[in-house]
C-alpha atoms as one frame of an Amber mdcrd trajectory, in Angstrom:
protein
 100.282 106.503  90.876 101.843 104.763  87.863 103.070 108.104  86.548 104.514
 109.039  89.932 106.377 105.751  90.265 107.683 106.043  86.703 108.745 109.636
  87.326 110.572 108.588  90.483 112.435 105.841  88.605 113.431 108.199  85.799
 114.452 110.953  88.210 116.664 108.606  90.184 118.256 107.170  87.047 118.789
 110.677  85.636 120.663 111.667  88.779 122.787 108.515  88.555 123.585 109.151
  84.881 124.471 112.781  85.539 126.690 111.769  88.449 128.514 109.268  86.234
 128.562 110.763  82.742 129.236 114.426  83.474 132.456 113.800  85.456 133.481
 111.194  82.899 132.972 113.694  80.070 135.093 116.351  81.753 137.809 113.861
  82.666 137.820 112.567  79.097 138.088 116.090  77.627 140.946 116.976  79.958
 142.796 113.716  79.254 142.431 114.219  75.483 143.794 117.746  75.773 146.762
 116.531  77.854 147.471 113.725  75.405 147.259 116.122  72.494 149.623 118.522
  74.285 152.159 115.794  74.995 152.021 114.540  71.404 152.512 118.080  70.067
 155.399 118.671  72.433 157.149 115.405  71.514 156.713 116.153  67.817 158.113
 119.641  68.305 161.121 118.230  70.212 161.836 115.788  67.383 161.532 118.531
  64.788 163.779 120.829  66.843 166.490 118.131  66.968 166.396 117.772  63.185
 166.461 121.554  62.706 169.425 121.840  65.091 171.309 119.215  63.108 170.596
 121.039  59.828 171.822 124.344  61.235 174.999 122.773  62.636 175.786 121.303
  59.233 175.089 124.559  57.439 171.905 123.322  55.798 169.596 126.090  57.023
 168.178 126.348  53.509 166.492 122.979  54.053 164.492 124.275  56.988 161.492
 125.676  54.983 161.001 122.396  53.138 161.390 120.448  56.392 158.875 122.692
  58.174 156.304 122.452  55.370 156.653 118.679  55.246 156.106 118.408  59.007
 153.179 120.833  58.861 151.430 118.834  56.142 151.998 115.573  57.978 150.731
 116.782  61.373 148.167 119.377  60.301 149.975 122.127  62.161 151.874 125.298
  61.399 155.632 125.496  62.095 157.872 128.411  62.967 161.675 128.055  63.333
 163.808 130.806  64.878 167.572 131.015  65.422 169.444 131.546  68.683 168.606
 135.264  68.700 164.892 134.711  68.123 164.945 135.757  64.474 162.448 133.798
  62.372 164.130 131.544  59.845 160.926 130.020  58.386 157.191 130.133  59.051
 154.643 127.910  57.287 151.799 130.247  58.184 153.036 133.459  56.544 156.281
 134.539  54.946 156.024 138.057  56.337 157.323 136.972  59.705 160.621 135.676
  58.272 163.449 137.877  59.540 161.456 139.287  62.440 162.825 139.064  65.939
 160.322 137.303  68.224 162.568 136.976  71.248 160.231 139.218  73.219 157.293
 136.797  72.962 156.896 134.738  76.153 157.058 131.265  74.651 160.038 132.114
  72.387 161.854 133.753  75.291 161.222 130.703  77.489 162.539 128.365  74.777
 165.670 130.527  74.246 166.241 130.072  77.958 166.091 126.305  77.402 162.572
 125.971  78.882 159.867 124.329  76.724 156.509 126.117  76.679 153.207 124.376
  75.944 149.674 125.730  76.308 146.609 127.303  74.693 146.754 130.803  73.289
 144.232 133.236  71.809 146.849 135.689  70.481 149.134 133.683  68.231 146.482
 133.287  65.513 144.005 136.131  64.954 140.469 135.162  65.897 141.273 131.606
  66.940 142.310 129.463  69.864 145.311 127.200  69.217 147.544 124.813  71.073
 151.207 125.828  70.909 154.309 123.798  71.675 157.534 125.870  71.701 160.722
 123.896  72.384 164.451 124.609  72.112 166.809 122.565  69.995 169.383 122.188
  72.741 171.451 119.086  72.566 174.406 121.144  73.811 174.886 123.953  76.295
 173.656 126.574  73.853 170.286 126.911  72.076 170.942 127.027  68.345 167.274
 127.222  67.354 163.689 127.320  68.594 160.730 125.483  67.061 157.098 126.589
  67.606 154.276 124.343  66.395 150.639 125.529  66.390 147.678 123.162  66.296
 144.009 124.045  65.782 141.747 122.829  68.595 138.804 122.294  66.211 139.393
 118.571  65.628 139.902 118.013  69.344 136.689 119.933  70.127 134.787 117.878
  67.550 136.079 114.682  69.094 135.097 115.824  72.583 131.664 116.924  71.322
 131.190 113.555  69.650 132.040 111.889  72.932 129.509 114.082  74.776 126.890
 113.197  72.147 127.664 109.502  72.561 127.294 109.850  76.327 123.967 111.648
  75.837 122.679 108.942  73.495 123.781 106.254  75.932 121.991 108.117  78.710
 118.805 108.437  76.645 118.982 104.767  75.783 119.374 103.865  79.444 116.452
 106.149  80.379 114.275 104.588  77.677 115.101 101.117  78.945 114.457 102.200
  82.531 111.167 103.775  81.428 110.005 100.509  79.857 111.074  98.423  82.821
 109.754 101.009  85.290 106.399 101.231  83.509 105.985  97.474  83.630 107.013
  97.433  87.288 104.732 100.343  88.166 101.791  98.683  86.430 102.513  95.492
  88.322 102.605  97.376  91.614  99.523  99.514  90.984  97.303  96.832  89.435
  96.096  95.648  92.888  95.533  99.284  93.881  93.367  99.876  90.816  91.404
  96.757  91.631  90.981  98.003  95.212  89.813 101.384  93.937  87.219  99.770
  91.686  86.048  97.520  94.515  85.843 100.513  96.877  83.630 102.397  94.420
  81.366  99.376  94.098  81.192  99.011  97.861  80.351 102.716  98.198  77.559
 102.239  95.659  76.162  99.505  97.851  77.121  96.329  96.029  80.512  94.663
  95.625  80.562  92.384  92.588  84.234  92.344  91.560  86.467  91.331  94.432
  90.121  92.422  94.161  92.577  89.664  93.324  94.599  88.476  96.308  97.301
  86.662  94.328  98.811  89.563  92.354 101.206  92.345  93.155 103.616  92.795
  96.048 103.005  90.787  99.239 101.911  93.882 101.171  99.219  94.700  98.596
  98.100  91.084  98.538  97.573  91.231 102.289  95.735  94.539 101.886  93.468
  93.053  99.208  92.768  90.061 101.444  91.922  92.301 104.416  89.746  94.537
 102.247  87.829  91.581 100.826  87.224  90.176 104.293  86.102  93.584 105.590
  83.872  94.236 102.568  82.211  90.843 102.881  81.651  91.473 106.559  80.137
  94.887 105.886  77.883  93.517 103.166  76.766  90.748 105.478  75.962  93.258
 108.219  74.121  95.553 105.810  72.114  92.693 104.378  71.319  91.498 107.886
  70.176  94.986 108.894  68.085  95.342 105.749  66.569  91.929 106.358  65.843
  92.922 109.946  64.159  96.136 108.848  62.051  94.294 106.309  61.089  91.524
 108.695  60.486  93.905 111.580  58.158  95.972 109.414  56.072  92.897 108.757
  56.340  91.235 112.163  55.595  94.355 114.242  52.691  95.547 112.140  50.591
  92.473 112.811  50.772  92.457 116.662  50.250  96.226 116.832  47.186  95.976
 114.631  45.931  93.074 116.715  46.527  95.038 119.934  44.576  97.979 118.571
  41.642  95.751 117.592  41.615  94.141 121.020  41.578  97.541 122.695  38.733
  98.671 120.465  36.818  95.482 121.360  36.934  96.555 125.011  34.905  99.676
 124.232  31.341  98.153 124.647  32.314  96.615 127.983  33.941  99.613 129.653
  32.348 102.101 131.958  31.991 105.613 130.566  34.595 106.868 133.040  37.234
 104.585 131.434  36.442 105.575 127.861  38.964 108.423 127.872  41.771 106.107
 128.992  40.856 103.619 126.258  40.977 106.353 123.611  44.416 107.440 124.833
  45.637 103.825 124.791  44.390 103.346 121.223  46.068 106.626 120.239  49.375
 105.561 121.781  49.215 102.232 119.917  48.680 104.143 116.671  51.536 106.481
 117.499  53.764 103.489 118.308  52.895 101.926 114.961  53.799 105.122 113.089
  57.002 105.483 115.090  58.058 101.949 114.179  57.314 102.639 110.538  59.277
 105.909 110.698  62.294 104.267 112.310  62.299 101.521 109.721  62.004 104.101
 106.952  64.980 106.039 108.341  66.982 102.827 108.614  66.259 101.997 104.969
  67.275 105.472 103.868  70.517 105.414 105.866  71.463 102.017 104.454  70.637
 102.903 100.870  73.334 103.753  98.310  71.325 106.225  96.234  72.743 108.424
  93.494  71.138 111.844  92.890  69.701 112.507  89.454  68.227 115.491  87.643
  64.797 116.440  89.025  62.526 119.292  87.876  61.999 121.159  91.157  59.259
 123.428  89.800  57.212 120.485  88.488  57.446 118.639  91.818  56.420 121.755
  93.759  53.411 122.335  91.508  52.361 118.690  91.782  52.581 118.528  95.589
  50.828 121.869  95.990  47.929 120.618  93.861  47.650 117.408  95.919  47.775
 119.187  99.296  45.321 121.932  98.362  42.371 119.637  99.083  43.654 118.716
 102.565  44.435 122.330 103.347  40.947 123.403 102.221  39.379 121.168 104.870
  41.074 123.402 107.487  40.380 126.659 105.628  44.071 127.079 104.806  45.330
 128.212 101.399  48.440 126.892  99.653  50.156 129.217  97.187  53.181 128.821
  94.912  55.395 131.879  94.474  58.928 132.885  93.560  61.030 132.451  90.427
  61.305 129.067  88.682  64.354 127.258  90.029  64.828 124.818  87.169  66.291
 121.316  87.415  68.262 120.309  90.500  70.140 117.256  91.703  68.093 115.146
  94.124  67.564 111.569  95.174  64.626 110.086  93.223  61.427 110.570  95.216
  63.142 112.665  97.905  61.606 116.014  96.938  58.088 114.634  97.225  58.735
 113.309 100.726  60.493 116.504 101.800  57.633 118.712 100.658  55.013 116.350
 102.127  56.651 116.405 105.566  57.074 120.188 105.576  53.502 120.789 104.356
  52.186 118.370 106.976  53.904 120.329 109.763  52.911 123.682 108.275  49.264
 122.635 107.919  49.054 121.530 111.536  50.597 124.794 112.676  48.513 127.064
 110.425  45.337 128.624 111.866  42.175 128.828 109.714  42.297 131.618 107.169
  46.083 131.608 106.868  48.253 130.766 103.849  51.128 128.323 103.356  53.570
 129.550 100.710  55.810 127.362  98.579  58.481 129.676  97.139  61.292 128.674
  94.759  64.369 130.643  93.769  67.097 129.780  91.237  70.759 129.647  92.146
  72.473 133.069  92.101  74.639 133.745  89.078  77.477 135.400  90.996  80.121
 132.926  92.144  81.144 133.395  95.748  83.089 131.213  98.142  80.238 128.726
  98.490  78.697 127.039  95.437  75.383 128.578  94.336  72.324 126.608  95.415
  68.711 126.618  94.260  66.250 127.197  97.082  62.803 125.947  98.087  60.973
 127.622 100.971  57.887 126.422 102.851  56.512 129.336 104.910  53.526 129.088
 107.269  51.779 131.647 109.452  51.549 129.571 112.619  52.822 130.395 116.110
  56.417 129.506 115.171  59.235 128.182 117.337  61.990 129.668 119.441  65.574
 129.621 118.212  66.430 126.790 120.601  63.483 124.752 119.383  64.450 125.345
 115.742  67.965 124.073 116.444  66.643 120.898 118.059  63.806 120.301 115.618
  65.875 117.923 113.472  66.701 115.616 116.379  64.988 112.268 116.317  61.953
 111.923 118.596  62.200 115.567 119.656  58.888 117.381 120.018  58.046 120.777
 121.428  57.152 120.785 125.128  53.632 122.084 124.469  52.667 119.554 121.802
  49.303 117.873 122.150  49.088 115.365 119.305  50.504 111.961 118.537  53.415
 112.826 116.209  56.551 110.704 116.309  59.232 113.380 115.998  60.853 111.690
 112.985  59.556 113.790 110.082  62.192 116.512 110.048  64.916 113.957 110.673
  63.836 112.288 107.454  63.754 115.683 105.690  67.334 116.426 106.688  68.491
 112.922 105.745  66.899 113.125 102.295  68.215 116.644 101.699  71.793 115.734
 102.607  71.594 112.550 100.544  70.712 114.830  97.618  73.763 117.013  98.280
  71.818 119.905  99.818  70.967 121.367 103.200  67.900 122.374 105.210  67.399
 125.065 107.844  64.489 126.423 109.878  64.146 130.204 110.240  61.578 132.465
 111.767  59.070 133.773 109.186  58.608 137.566 108.974  54.890 137.297 109.862
  55.346 134.573 112.470  55.516 130.873 111.821  58.341 128.872 110.335  60.346
 129.466 107.158  61.790 126.080 106.149  64.578 126.518 103.553  65.725 123.634
 101.365  68.886 124.315  99.322  69.768 121.964  96.468  72.484 121.852  93.826
  71.330 123.245  90.484  72.249 121.252  87.402  73.957 124.172  85.678  76.205
 124.886  88.665  77.596 121.416  89.268  80.192 119.357  87.463  78.849 116.037
  88.592  77.772 113.895  85.684  74.373 112.357  85.513  74.270 108.803  86.806
  71.276 106.509  86.721  69.754 105.545  90.037  70.626 102.032  91.063  67.791
  99.569  91.404  68.750  98.899  94.981  68.663 102.571  95.864  65.309 103.123
  94.167  63.823 100.112  95.886  65.028 101.268  99.303  63.648 104.734  98.732
  60.335 103.377  97.544  60.013 101.253 100.680  61.032 104.172 102.853  58.512
 106.462 101.208  55.802 103.882 101.628  56.198 104.147 105.386  55.098 107.775
 105.307  52.043 106.956 103.172  50.994 103.753 104.890  48.101 105.244 106.797
  46.548 106.874 103.742  46.549 110.459 102.534  43.276 111.092 104.245  45.222
 111.325 107.521  47.917 113.632 106.058  50.638 111.881 104.126  53.766 112.848
 106.025  55.376 113.023 109.417  57.029 116.196 110.720  59.075 117.167 113.732
  56.881 119.734 115.410  55.859 123.397 115.585  55.053 125.170 118.751  51.531
 124.306 119.850  51.340 121.992 116.828  53.476 118.893 116.708  55.048 116.620
 114.188  53.705 114.175 111.640  50.485 112.212 111.544
């Protein structure tokens, strides 16, 4: 913005200088030419009077010496002709002496007692001169004619010097305006730069340097004051929400655990016919506890200012596949890793583990015994199209799958398929989408070729992005760690993630 303000100042001043100096230069050149013409004409009139007097007194032989003296004194060339237009003397060349020049326009005008002054290209070969041709007519007749020729070189040099002086003055004025404008622009934009820095800090989740409210123009001071008040209010609300989430996680866990213990204590005293209702009540309490933990985890993730960093996608996939192989083996389901290594990608720290855990949890519940869950990776394509190339991770199961309508609604919070029969919360895929978008990627659910669901996670590869590597803030890492803990709270023995539901098999633990 400083450059734009400075450019606007210089542009405006340039227009003002052009509007003032260019007309002044032309007016000055014209006035100098007119003054030069009048001076030449007056000198020629004086010389013509002297020549007339010499001729009348029979001293025509003095004319060459008189003409040369005048020519040396004025830096001109002089031609004197008699009443018939015959050249009596010429300081330029002696060959014209005796020639009749009465046919030339300026000589003819002077013989008719009309002075002629102007600029000619023909009187001197290859040059432009100012001529002043006047008659020596103190009586009714014209005894002689005097023509003086002046080179326009000195006048042109003087005009050029004036133009150069105007240009230097203009450059000096522009330099002064540039210095003053730069200082003024910096003064105006300093509060804006402070606001920009404060905005970046606020976007990163923590405002430490408040913009000054006593610098800059009054409007920017008011803006800085309003921004500071708004930022403080937002930080207060965010801290209050984070405090609520933290306190709620602790305060709700204890009464829910106590309620579950009390329900379990009823078991020895209930009739066998009420045992089924007690089991359902205990299951609903457990589901409520997981739902609370999931909501709090989502709230922490949404309120976190987390910066993606470089993550080795292939290493994370191999690690999660090794961990989940034991759980899948208990249900006679295989987990395989296929595809081409995808390489490093940009992702929120810890997000890939939670994404894969949630998708594997859903896939394992949907997979019948003897089936296979495939984790397939693919690098970003090398050809550059309209959309930026993305690395891809696919989690493919061989379960009953979902309809297109169900796949579109699967990422909604609390949504579960109509034929689900377990106690999932419907928050797993919502967390998957939130983590994927926070990492700069996208997630979709497609129908697998052999039935089941093909979950596709697309992430930005490191080689295809221009975003520099930034360390993860402590606040962001802490939020993510607390959010991830919610998915693991009940132990990996019960499946470590929470999904959003397959047909006939529902979401999360």
